Short mmCIF file of C-alpha atoms and ligand atoms in Angstrom, two decimals:
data_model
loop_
_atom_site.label_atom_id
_atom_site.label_comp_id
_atom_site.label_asym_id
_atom_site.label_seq_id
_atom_site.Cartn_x
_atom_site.Cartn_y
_atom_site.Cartn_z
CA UNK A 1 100.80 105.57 136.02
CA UNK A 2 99.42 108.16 138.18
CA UNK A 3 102.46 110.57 138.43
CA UNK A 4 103.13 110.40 134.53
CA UNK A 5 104.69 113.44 133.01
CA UNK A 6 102.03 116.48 133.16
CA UNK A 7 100.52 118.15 130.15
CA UNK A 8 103.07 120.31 130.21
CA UNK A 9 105.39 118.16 128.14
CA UNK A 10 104.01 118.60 125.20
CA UNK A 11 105.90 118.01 121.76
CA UNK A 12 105.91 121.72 120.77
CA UNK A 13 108.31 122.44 124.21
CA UNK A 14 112.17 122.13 123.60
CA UNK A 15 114.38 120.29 126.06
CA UNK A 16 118.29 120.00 126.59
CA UNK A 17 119.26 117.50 124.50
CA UNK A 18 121.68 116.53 127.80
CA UNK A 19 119.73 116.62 130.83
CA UNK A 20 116.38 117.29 129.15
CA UNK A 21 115.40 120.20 131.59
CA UNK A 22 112.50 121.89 129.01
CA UNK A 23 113.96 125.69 127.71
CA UNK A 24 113.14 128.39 127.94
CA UNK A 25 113.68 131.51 125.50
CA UNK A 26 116.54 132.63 127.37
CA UNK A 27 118.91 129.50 128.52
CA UNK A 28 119.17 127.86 125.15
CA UNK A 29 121.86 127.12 123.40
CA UNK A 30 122.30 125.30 119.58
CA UNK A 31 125.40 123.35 118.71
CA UNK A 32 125.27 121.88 115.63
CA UNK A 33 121.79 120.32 115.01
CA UNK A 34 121.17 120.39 119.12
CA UNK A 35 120.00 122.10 121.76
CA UNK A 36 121.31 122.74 125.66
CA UNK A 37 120.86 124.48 128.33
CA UNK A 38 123.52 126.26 129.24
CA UNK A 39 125.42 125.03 131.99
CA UNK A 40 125.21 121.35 129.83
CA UNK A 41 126.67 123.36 127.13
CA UNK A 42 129.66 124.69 129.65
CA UNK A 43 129.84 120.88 130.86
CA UNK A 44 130.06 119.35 126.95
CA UNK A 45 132.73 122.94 126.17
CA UNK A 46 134.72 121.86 129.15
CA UNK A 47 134.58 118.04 127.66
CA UNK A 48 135.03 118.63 124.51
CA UNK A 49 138.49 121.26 125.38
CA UNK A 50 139.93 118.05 128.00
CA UNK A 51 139.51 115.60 125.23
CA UNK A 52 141.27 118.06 122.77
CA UNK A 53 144.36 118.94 125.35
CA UNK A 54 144.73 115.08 126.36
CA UNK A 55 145.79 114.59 122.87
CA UNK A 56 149.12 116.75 123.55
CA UNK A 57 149.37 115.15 127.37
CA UNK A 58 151.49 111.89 128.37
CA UNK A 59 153.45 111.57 125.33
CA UNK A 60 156.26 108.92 124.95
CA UNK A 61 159.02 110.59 123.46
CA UNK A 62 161.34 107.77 123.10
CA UNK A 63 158.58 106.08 121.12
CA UNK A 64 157.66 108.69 119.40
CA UNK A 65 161.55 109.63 118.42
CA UNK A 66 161.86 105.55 117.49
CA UNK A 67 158.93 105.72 115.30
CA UNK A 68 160.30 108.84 113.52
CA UNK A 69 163.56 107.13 113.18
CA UNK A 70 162.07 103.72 111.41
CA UNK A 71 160.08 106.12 109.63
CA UNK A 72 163.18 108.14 108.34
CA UNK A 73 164.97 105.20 107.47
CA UNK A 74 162.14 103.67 105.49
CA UNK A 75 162.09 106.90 103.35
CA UNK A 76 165.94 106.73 103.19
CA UNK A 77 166.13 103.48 101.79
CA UNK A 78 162.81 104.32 99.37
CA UNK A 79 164.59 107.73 97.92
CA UNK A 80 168.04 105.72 98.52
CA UNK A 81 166.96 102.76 95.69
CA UNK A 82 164.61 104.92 93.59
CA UNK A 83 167.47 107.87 92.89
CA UNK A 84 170.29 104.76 91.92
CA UNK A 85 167.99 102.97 90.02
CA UNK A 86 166.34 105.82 87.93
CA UNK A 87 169.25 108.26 88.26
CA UNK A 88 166.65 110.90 89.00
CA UNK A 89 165.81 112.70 92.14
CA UNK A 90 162.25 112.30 91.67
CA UNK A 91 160.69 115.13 94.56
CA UNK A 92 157.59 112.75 95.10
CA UNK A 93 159.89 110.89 97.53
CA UNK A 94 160.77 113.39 99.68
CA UNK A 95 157.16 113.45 100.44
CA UNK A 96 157.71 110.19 101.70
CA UNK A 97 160.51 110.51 103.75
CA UNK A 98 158.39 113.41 105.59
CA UNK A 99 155.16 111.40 105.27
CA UNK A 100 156.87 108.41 107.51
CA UNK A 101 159.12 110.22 109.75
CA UNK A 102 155.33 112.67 111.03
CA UNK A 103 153.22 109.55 110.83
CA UNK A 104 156.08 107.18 112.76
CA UNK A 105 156.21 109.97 115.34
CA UNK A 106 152.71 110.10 115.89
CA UNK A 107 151.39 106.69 115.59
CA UNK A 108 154.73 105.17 118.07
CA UNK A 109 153.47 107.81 120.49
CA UNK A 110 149.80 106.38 120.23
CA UNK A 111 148.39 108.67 118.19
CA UNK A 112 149.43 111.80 119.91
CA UNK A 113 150.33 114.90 118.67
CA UNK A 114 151.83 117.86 120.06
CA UNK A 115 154.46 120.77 119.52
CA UNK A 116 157.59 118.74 120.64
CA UNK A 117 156.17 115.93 118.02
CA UNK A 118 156.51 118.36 115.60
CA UNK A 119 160.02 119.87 116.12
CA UNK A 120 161.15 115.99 116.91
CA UNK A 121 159.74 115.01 113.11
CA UNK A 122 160.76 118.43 111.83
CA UNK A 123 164.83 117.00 112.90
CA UNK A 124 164.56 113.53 112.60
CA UNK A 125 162.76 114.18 109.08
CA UNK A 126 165.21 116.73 107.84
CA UNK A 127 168.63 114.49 109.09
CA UNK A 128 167.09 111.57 107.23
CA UNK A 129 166.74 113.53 103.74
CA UNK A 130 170.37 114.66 104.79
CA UNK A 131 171.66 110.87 104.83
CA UNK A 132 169.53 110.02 101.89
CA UNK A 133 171.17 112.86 99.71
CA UNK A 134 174.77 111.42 101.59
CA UNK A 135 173.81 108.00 100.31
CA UNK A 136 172.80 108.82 96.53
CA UNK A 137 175.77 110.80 95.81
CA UNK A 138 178.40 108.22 97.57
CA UNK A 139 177.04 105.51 95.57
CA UNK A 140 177.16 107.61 92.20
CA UNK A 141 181.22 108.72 93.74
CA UNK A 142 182.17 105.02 94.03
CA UNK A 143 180.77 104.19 90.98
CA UNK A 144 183.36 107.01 89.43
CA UNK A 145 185.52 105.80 91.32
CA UNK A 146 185.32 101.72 90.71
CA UNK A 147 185.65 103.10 86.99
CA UNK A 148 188.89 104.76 87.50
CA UNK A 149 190.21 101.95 88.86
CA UNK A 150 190.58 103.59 92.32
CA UNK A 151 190.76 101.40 95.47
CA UNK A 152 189.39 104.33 97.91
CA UNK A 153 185.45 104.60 98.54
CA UNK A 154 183.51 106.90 100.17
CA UNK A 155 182.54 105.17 103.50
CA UNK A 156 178.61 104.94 105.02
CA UNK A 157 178.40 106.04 108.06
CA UNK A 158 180.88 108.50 106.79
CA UNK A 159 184.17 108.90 108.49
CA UNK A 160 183.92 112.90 110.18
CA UNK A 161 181.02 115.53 109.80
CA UNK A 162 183.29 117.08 107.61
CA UNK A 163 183.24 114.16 105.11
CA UNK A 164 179.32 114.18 105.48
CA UNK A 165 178.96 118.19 104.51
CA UNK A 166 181.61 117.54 101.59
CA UNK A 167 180.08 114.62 99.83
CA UNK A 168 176.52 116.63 100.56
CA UNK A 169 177.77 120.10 99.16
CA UNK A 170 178.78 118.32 95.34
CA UNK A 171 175.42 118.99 94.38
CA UNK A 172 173.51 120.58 96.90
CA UNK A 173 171.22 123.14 94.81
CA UNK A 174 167.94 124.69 94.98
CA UNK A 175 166.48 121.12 94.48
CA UNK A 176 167.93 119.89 97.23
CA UNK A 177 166.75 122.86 99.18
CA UNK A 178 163.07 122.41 97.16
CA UNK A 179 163.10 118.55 98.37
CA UNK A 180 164.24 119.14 102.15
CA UNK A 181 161.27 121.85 102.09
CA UNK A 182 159.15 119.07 101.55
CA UNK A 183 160.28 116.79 103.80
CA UNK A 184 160.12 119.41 106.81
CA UNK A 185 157.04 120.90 105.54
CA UNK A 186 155.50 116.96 105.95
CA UNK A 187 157.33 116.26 109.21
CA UNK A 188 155.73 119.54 110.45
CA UNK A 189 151.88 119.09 109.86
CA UNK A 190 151.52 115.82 110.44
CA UNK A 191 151.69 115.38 114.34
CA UNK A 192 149.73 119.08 114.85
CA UNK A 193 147.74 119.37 117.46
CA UNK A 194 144.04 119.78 116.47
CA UNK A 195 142.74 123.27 117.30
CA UNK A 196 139.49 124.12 119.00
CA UNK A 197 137.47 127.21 117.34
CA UNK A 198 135.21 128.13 119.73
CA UNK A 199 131.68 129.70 118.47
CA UNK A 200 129.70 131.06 120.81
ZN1 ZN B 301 120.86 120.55 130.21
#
């Protein structure tokens, strides 16, 4: 080939690892393990910063909100069965009831995550640990009552939101509070949006 690269190219010169234009001293920049000139480095930034803010873009709420609901109830019925069964409110599963309401959130909104993911998780997460507490102390209340010989149960979904905040507040201590912690704490870091840090 008679117009084959010249002699300049030889090994010892560095070249943009994106458009291969050889460097000089003075337009060079290293990411990582690579080198770019810099307005390919401004392109990849720019990339790189769209990619990260398309993450938070287009979300489907009423997905998202769905997923967080299936994912509440799944922890519901998890803490629901394990507290009746063992007697014991065993924290681990309010870790789970977080856990499912963040990742149902994110993964019904196709792997999105954003602020508004968070506060949705954050509500949906907290109101299921509120109807799994409801649940485990109206089953322990009927079976008091069963025992007495008392016709009258306490009713799921219960009757008025008064019934609901006086069948919670029987026991609601700083376990409780410990627990729902959890649960928000889960709900909360889950669908965060990734942030860039910017060197250079
Ligand atoms: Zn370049």
């Amino acid at each position: 080939m008679a117009d084959a690269r010249p002699a300049a190219a030889t090994p010892t010169t560095t070249r943009c690892a994106r458009c291969q234009t050889a460097l000089s001293e003075g337009d060079r920049v290293t990411a990582q393990d690579r080198v770019f000139c810099r307005s390919c480095y401004e392109v990849l930034k720019r990339e790189v910063r769209r990619s990260v803010a398309s993450i938070s873009e287009d979300i489907n709420y009423p997905m998202a909100l769905l997923g967080a609901v299936l994912g509440g109830a799944l922890g519901v019925l998890a803490w629901w069965g394990f507290t009746v069964l063992t007697k014991i409110g065993f924290g681990l599963v309010a870790v789970a009831i977080g856990f499912l309401v963040g990742q149902g959130a994110a993964r019904f909104a196709g792997g999105k995550r954003s602020v508004g993911l968070q506060v949705l998780a954050v509500v949906v997460g907290a109101l299921s640990f509120l109807v799994a507490a409801y649940l485990v102390n109206m089953t322990f209340i009927n079976e008091v009552l069963a025992q007495k010989g008392q016709a009258w149960r306490v009713p799921f979904p219960p009757a008025s939101p008064g019934m609901f905040y006086q069948v919670l507040a029987v026991n609601f201590g700083v376990m409780k509070l410990v627990f729902l912690a959890i649960v928000v704490y889960e709900a909360w870091i889950i669908p965060r949006p990734p942030k860039l840090t910017t060197a250079a």
